[in-house]
mmCIF file with all atom_site columns, C-alpha atoms in Angstrom:
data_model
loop_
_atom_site.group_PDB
_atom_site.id
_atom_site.type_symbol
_atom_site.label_atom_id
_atom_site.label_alt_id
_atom_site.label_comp_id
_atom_site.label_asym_id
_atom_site.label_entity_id
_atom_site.label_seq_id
_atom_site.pdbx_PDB_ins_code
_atom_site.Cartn_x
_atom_site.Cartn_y
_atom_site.Cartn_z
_atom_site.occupancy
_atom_site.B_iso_or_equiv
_atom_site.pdbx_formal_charge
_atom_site.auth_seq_id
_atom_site.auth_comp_id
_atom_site.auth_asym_id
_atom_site.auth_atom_id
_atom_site.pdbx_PDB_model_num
ATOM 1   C CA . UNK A 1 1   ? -36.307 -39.235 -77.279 1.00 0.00 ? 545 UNK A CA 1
ATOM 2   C CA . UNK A 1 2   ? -34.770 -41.140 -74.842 1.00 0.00 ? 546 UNK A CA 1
ATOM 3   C CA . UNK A 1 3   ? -33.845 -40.244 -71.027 1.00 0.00 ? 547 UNK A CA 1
ATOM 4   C CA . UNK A 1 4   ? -30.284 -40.165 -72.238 1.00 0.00 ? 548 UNK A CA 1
ATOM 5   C CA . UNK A 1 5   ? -30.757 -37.658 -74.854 1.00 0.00 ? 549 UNK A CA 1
ATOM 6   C CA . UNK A 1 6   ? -31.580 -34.019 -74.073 1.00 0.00 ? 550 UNK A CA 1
ATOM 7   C CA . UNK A 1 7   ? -33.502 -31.506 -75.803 1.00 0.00 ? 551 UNK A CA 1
ATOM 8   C CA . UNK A 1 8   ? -31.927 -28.747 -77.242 1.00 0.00 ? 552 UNK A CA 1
ATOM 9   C CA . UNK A 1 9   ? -31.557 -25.427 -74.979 1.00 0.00 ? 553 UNK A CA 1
ATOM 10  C CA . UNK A 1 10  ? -34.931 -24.211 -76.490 1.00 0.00 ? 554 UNK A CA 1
ATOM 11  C CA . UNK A 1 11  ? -36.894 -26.769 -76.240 1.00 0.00 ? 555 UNK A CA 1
ATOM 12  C CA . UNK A 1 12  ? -36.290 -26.987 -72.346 1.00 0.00 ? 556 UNK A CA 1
ATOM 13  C CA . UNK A 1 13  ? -37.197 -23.525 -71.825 1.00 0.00 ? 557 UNK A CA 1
ATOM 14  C CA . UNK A 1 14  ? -40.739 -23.783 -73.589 1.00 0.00 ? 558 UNK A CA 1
ATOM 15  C CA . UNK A 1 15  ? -43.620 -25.330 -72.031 1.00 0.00 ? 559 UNK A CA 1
ATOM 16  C CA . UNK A 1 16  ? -47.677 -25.848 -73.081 1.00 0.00 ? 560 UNK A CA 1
ATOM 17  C CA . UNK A 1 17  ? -47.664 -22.309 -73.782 1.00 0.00 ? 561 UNK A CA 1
ATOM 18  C CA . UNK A 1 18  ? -44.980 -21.628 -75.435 1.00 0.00 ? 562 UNK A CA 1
ATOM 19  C CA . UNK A 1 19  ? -41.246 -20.118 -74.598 1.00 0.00 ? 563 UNK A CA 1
ATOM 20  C CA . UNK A 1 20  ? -41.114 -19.133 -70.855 1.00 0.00 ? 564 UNK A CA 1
ATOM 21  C CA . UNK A 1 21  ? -40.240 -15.438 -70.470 1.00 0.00 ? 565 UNK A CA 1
ATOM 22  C CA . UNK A 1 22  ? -37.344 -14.782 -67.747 1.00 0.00 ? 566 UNK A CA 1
ATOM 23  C CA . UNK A 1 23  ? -38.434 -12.178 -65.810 1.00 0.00 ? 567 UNK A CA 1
ATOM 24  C CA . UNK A 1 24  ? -35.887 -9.585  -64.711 1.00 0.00 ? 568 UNK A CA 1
ATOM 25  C CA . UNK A 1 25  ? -36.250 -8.328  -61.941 1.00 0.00 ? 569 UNK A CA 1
ATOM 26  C CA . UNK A 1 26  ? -36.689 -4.292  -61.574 1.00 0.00 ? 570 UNK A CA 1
ATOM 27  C CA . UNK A 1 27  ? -33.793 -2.388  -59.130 1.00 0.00 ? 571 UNK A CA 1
ATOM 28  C CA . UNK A 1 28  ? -35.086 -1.517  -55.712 1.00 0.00 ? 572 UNK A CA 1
ATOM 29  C CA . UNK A 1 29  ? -35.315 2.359   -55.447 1.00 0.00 ? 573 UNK A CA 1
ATOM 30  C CA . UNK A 1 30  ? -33.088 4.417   -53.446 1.00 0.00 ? 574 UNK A CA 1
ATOM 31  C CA . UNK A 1 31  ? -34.611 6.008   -51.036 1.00 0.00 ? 575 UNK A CA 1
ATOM 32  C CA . UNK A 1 32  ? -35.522 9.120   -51.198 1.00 0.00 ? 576 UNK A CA 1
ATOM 33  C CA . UNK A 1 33  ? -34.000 11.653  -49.356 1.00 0.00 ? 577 UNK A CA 1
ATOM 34  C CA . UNK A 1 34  ? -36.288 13.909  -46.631 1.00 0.00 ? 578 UNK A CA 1
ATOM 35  C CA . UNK A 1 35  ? -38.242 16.732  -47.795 1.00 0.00 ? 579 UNK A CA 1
ATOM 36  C CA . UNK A 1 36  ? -37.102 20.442  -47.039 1.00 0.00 ? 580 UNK A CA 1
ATOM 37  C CA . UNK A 1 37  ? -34.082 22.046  -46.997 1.00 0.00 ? 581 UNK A CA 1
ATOM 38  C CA . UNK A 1 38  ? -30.708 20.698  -46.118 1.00 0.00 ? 582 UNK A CA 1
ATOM 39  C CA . UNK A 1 39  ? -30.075 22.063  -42.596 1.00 0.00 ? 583 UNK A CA 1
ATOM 40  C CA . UNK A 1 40  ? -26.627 24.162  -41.703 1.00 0.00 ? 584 UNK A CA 1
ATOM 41  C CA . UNK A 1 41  ? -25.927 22.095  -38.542 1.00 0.00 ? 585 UNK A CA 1
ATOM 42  C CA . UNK A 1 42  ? -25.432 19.065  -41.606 1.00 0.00 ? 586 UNK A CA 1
ATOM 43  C CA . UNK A 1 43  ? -24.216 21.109  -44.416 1.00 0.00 ? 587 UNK A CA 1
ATOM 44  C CA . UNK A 1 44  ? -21.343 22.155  -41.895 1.00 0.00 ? 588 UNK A CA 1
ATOM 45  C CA . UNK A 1 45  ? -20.581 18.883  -40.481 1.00 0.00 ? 589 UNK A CA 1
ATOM 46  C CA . UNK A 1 46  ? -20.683 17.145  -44.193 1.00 0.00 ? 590 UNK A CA 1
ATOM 47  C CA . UNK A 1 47  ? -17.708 20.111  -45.111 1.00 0.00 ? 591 UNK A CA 1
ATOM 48  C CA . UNK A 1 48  ? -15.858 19.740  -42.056 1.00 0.00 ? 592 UNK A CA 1
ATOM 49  C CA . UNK A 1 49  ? -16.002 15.480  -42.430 1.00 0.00 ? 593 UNK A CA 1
ATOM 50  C CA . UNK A 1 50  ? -14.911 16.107  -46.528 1.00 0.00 ? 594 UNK A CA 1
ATOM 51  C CA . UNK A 1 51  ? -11.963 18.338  -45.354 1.00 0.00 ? 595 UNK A CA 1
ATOM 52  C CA . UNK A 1 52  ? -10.733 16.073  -43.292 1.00 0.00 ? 596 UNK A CA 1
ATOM 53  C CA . UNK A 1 53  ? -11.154 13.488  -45.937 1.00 0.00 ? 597 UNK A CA 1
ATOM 54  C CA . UNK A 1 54  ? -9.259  15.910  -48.504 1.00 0.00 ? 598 UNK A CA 1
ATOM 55  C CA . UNK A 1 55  ? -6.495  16.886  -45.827 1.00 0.00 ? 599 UNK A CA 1
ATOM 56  C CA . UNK A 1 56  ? -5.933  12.344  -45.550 1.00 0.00 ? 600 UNK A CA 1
ATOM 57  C CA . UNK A 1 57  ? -5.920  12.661  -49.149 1.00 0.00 ? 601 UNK A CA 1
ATOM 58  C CA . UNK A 1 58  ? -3.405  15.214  -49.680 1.00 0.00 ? 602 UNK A CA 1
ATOM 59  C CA . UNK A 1 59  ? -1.092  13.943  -46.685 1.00 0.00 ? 603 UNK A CA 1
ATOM 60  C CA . UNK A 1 60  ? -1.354  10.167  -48.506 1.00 0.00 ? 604 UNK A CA 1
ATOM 61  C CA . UNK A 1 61  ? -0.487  11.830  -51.917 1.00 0.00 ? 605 UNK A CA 1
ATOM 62  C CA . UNK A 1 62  ? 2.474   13.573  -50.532 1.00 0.00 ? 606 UNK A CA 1
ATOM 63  C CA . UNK A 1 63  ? 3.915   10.717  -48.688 1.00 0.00 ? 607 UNK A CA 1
ATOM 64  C CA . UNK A 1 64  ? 3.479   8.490   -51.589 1.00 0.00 ? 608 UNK A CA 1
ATOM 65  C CA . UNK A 1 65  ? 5.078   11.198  -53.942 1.00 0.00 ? 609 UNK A CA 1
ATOM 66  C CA . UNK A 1 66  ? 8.054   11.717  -51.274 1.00 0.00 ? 610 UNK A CA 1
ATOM 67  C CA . UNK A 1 67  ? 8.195   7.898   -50.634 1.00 0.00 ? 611 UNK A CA 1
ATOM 68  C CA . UNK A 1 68  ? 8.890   7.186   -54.778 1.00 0.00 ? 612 UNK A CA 1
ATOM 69  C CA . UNK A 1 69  ? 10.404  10.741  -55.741 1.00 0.00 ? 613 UNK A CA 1
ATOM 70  C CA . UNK A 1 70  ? 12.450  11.469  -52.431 1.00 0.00 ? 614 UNK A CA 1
ATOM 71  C CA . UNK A 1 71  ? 15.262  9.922   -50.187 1.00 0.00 ? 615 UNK A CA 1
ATOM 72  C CA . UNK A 1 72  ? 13.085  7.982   -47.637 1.00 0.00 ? 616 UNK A CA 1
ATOM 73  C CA . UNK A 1 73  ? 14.899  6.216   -45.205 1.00 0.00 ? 617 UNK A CA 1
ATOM 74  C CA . UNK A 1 74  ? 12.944  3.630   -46.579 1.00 0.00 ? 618 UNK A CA 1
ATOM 75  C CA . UNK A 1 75  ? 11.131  4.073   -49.468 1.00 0.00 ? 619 UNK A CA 1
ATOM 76  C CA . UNK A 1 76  ? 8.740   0.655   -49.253 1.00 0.00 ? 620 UNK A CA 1
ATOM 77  C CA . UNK A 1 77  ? 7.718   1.881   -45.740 1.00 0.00 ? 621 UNK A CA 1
ATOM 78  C CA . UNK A 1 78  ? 6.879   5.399   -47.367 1.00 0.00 ? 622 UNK A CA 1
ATOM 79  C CA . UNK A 1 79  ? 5.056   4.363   -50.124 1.00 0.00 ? 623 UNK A CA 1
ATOM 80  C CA . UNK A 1 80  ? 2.761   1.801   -47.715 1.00 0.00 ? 624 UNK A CA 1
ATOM 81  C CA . UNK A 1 81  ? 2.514   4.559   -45.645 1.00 0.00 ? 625 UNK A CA 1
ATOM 82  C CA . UNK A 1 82  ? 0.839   6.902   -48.167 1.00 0.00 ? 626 UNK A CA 1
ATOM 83  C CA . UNK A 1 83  ? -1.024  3.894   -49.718 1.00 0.00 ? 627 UNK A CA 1
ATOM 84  C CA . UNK A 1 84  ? -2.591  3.547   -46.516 1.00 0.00 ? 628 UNK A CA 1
ATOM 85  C CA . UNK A 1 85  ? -3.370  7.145   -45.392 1.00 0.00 ? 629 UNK A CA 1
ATOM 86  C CA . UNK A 1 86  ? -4.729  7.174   -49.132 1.00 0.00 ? 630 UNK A CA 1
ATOM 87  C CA . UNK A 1 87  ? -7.353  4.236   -48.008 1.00 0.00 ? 631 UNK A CA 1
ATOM 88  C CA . UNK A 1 88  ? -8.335  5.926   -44.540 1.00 0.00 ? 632 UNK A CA 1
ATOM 89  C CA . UNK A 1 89  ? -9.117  9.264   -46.534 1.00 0.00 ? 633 UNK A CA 1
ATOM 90  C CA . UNK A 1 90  ? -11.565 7.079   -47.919 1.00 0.00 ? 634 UNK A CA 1
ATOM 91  C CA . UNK A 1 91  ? -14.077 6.935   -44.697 1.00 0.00 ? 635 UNK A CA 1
ATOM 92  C CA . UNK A 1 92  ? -14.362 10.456  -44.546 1.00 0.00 ? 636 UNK A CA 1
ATOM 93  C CA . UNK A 1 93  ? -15.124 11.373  -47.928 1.00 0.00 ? 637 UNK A CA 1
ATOM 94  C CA . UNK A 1 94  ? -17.663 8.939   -48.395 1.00 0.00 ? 638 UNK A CA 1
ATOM 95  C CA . UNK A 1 95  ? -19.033 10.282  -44.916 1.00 0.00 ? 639 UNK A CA 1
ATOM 96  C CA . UNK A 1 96  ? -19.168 13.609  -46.468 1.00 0.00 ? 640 UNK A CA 1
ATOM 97  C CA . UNK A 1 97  ? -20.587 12.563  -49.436 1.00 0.00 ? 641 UNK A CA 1
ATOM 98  C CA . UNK A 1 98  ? -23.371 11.072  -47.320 1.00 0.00 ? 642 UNK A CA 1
ATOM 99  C CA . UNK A 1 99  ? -24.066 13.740  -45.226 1.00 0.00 ? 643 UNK A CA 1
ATOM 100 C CA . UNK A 1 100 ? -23.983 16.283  -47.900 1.00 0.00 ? 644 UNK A CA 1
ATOM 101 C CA . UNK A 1 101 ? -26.858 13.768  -50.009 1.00 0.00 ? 645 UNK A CA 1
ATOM 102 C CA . UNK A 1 102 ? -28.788 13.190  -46.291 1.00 0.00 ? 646 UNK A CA 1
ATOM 103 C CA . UNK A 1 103 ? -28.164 9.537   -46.335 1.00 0.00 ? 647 UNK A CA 1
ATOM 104 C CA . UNK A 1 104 ? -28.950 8.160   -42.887 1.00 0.00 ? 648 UNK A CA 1
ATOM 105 C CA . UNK A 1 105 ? -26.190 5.548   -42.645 1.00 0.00 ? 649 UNK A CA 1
ATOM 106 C CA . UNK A 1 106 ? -23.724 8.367   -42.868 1.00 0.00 ? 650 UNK A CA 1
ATOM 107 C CA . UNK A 1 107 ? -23.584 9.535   -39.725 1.00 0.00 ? 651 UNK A CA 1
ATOM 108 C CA . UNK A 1 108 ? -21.905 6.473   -38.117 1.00 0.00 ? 652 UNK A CA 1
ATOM 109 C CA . UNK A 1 109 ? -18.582 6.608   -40.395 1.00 0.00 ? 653 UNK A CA 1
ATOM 110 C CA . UNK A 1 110 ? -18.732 10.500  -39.910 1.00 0.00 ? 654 UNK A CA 1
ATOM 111 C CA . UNK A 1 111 ? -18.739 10.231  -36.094 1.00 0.00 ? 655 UNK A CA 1
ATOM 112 C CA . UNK A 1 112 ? -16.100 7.543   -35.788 1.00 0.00 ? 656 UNK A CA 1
ATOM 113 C CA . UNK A 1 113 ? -13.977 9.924   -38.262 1.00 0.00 ? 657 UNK A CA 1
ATOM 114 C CA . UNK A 1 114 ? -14.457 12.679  -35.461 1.00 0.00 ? 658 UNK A CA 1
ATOM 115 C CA . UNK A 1 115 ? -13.592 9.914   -32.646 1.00 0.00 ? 659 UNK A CA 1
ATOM 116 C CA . UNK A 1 116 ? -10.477 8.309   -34.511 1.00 0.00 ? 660 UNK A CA 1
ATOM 117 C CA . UNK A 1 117 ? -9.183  12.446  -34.999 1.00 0.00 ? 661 UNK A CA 1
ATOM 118 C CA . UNK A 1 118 ? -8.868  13.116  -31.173 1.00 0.00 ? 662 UNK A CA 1
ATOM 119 C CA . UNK A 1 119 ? -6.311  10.536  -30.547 1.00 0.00 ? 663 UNK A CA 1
ATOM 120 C CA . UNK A 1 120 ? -4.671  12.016  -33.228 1.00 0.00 ? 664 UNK A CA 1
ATOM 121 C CA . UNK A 1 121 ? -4.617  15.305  -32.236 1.00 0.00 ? 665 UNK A CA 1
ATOM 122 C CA . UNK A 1 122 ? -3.742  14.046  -28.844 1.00 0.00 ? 666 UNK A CA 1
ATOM 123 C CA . UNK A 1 123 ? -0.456  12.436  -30.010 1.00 0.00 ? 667 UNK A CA 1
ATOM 124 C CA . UNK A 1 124 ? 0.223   15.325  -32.393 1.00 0.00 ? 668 UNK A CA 1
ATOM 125 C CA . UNK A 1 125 ? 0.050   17.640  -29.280 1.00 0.00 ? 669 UNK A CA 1
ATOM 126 C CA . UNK A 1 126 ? 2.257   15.842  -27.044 1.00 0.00 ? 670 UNK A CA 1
ATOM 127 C CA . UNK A 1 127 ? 4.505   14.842  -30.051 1.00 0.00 ? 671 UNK A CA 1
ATOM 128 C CA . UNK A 1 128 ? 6.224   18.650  -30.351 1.00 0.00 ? 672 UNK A CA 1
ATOM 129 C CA . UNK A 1 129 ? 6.115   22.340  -29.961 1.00 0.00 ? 673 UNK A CA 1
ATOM 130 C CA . UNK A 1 130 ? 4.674   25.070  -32.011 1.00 0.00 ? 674 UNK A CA 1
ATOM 131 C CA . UNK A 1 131 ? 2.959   24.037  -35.446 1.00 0.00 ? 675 UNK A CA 1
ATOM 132 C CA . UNK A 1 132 ? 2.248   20.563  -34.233 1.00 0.00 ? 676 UNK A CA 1
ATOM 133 C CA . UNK A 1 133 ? 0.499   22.121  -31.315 1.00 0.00 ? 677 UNK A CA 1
ATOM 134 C CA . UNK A 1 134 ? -1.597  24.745  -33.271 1.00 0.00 ? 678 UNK A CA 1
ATOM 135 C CA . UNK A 1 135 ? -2.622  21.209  -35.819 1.00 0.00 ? 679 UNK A CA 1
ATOM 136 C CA . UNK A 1 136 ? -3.556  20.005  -32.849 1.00 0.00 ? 680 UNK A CA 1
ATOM 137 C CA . UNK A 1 137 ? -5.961  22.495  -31.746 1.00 0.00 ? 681 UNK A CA 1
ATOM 138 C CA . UNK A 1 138 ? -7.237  22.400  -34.866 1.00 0.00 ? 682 UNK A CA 1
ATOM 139 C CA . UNK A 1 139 ? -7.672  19.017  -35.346 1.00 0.00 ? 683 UNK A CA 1
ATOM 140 C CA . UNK A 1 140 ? -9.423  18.693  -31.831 1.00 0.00 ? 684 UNK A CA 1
ATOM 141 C CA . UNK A 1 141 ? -11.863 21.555  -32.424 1.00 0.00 ? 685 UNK A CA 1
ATOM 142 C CA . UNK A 1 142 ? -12.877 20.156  -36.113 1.00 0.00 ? 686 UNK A CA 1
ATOM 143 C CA . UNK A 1 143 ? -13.486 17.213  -34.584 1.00 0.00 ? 687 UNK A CA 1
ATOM 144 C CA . UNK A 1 144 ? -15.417 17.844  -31.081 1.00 0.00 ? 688 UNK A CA 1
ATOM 145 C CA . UNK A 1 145 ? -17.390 20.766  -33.380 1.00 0.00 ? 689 UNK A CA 1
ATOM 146 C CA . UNK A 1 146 ? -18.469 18.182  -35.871 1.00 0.00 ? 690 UNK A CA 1
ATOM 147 C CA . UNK A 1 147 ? -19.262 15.514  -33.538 1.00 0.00 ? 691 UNK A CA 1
ATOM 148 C CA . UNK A 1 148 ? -21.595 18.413  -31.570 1.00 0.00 ? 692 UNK A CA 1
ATOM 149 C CA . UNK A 1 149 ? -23.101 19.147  -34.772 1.00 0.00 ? 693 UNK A CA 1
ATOM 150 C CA . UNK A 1 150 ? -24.000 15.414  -35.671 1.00 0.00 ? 694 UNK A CA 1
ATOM 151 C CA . UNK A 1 151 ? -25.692 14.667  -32.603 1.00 0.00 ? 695 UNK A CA 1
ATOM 152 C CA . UNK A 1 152 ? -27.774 17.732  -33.017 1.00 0.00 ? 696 UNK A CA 1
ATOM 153 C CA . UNK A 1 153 ? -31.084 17.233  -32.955 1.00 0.00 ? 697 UNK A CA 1
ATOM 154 C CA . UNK A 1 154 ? -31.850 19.175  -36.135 1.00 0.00 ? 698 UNK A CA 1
ATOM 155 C CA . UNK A 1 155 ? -29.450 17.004  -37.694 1.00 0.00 ? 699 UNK A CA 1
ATOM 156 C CA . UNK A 1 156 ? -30.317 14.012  -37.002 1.00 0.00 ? 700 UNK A CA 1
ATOM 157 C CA . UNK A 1 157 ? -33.997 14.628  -37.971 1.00 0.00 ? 701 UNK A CA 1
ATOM 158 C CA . UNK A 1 158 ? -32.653 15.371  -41.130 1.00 0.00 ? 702 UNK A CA 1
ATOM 159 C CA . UNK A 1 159 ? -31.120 12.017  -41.632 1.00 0.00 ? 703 UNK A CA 1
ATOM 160 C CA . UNK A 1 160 ? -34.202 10.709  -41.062 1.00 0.00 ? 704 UNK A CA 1
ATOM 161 C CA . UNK A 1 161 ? -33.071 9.557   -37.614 1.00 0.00 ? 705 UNK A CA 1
ATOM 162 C CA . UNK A 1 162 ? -35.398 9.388   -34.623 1.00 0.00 ? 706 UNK A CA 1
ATOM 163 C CA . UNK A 1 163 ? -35.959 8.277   -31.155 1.00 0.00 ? 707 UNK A CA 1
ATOM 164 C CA . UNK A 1 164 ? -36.144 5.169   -30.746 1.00 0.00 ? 708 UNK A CA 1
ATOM 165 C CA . UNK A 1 165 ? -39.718 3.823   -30.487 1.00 0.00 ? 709 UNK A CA 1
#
């Protein structure tokens, strides 16, 4: 055969032995999540984080609903405005979902959740009188409780974070 020719598909793979096998390789393992029971502190602050997540998710749902079914001053701005609440109720959830399944890189999104909610409930407060004030107080104690109850020791051992060594 000559250097211009190939060899069929086949016939490249195969060597003095025969056909060469591909290997595959085999999917790393997850890792597996600490031994004992899941502690309160975390059980708490993975429901608190997922009902913030589910209160993003409900507010992006209703803006998008009102934004395409209502009167919207403008309707584009109301629809990106749900889209995007929609998207930020992502962060929390999968938080959640983390902290509920002891993952250790959970914590960080969790925290910054809580950290991103006191602005919030900053503006809300300062925004109005009556109900905005009481989801303000609300929204600031859900969020400086579940920040206490990340940093918790007890919690953080059961993310499988330590001191630092």
């Amino acid at each position: 055969m000559s250097s211009k020719q190939s060899a069929p598909k086949n016939a490249r793979k195969s060597g003095p032995a025969g056909p060469r096998k591909q290997s595959v390789a085999a999917p790393a393992p997850a890792a597996p999540a600490p031994a004992g029971p899941r502690p309160a502190r975390l059980t708490a602050a993975a429901a608190m984080t997922g009902l913030q997540g589910l209160a993003l998710a409900a507010a992006g749902l209703y803006l998008l609903v009102m934004g395409l079914l209502g009167k919207p001053d403008s309707p584009q701005q109301a629809e990106t405005g749900g889209i995007t609440v929609l998207a930020l109720a992502v962060l929390p959830l999968a938080a959640a979902r983390g902290l509920w399944l002891r993952r250790r890189w959970s914590r960080g999104p969790a925290m910054a959740t809580q950290m991103m909610a006191l602005p919030v409930a900053w503006t809300l407060y300062n925004s109005g009188g009556g109900a905005m004030i009481a989801g303000a107080a609300a929204l600031a104690a859900v969020a400086v409780g579940t920040l206490v109850l990340l940093v918790n020791p007890t919690a953080t051992e059961a993310l499988g974070i330590g001191p630092r060594e």
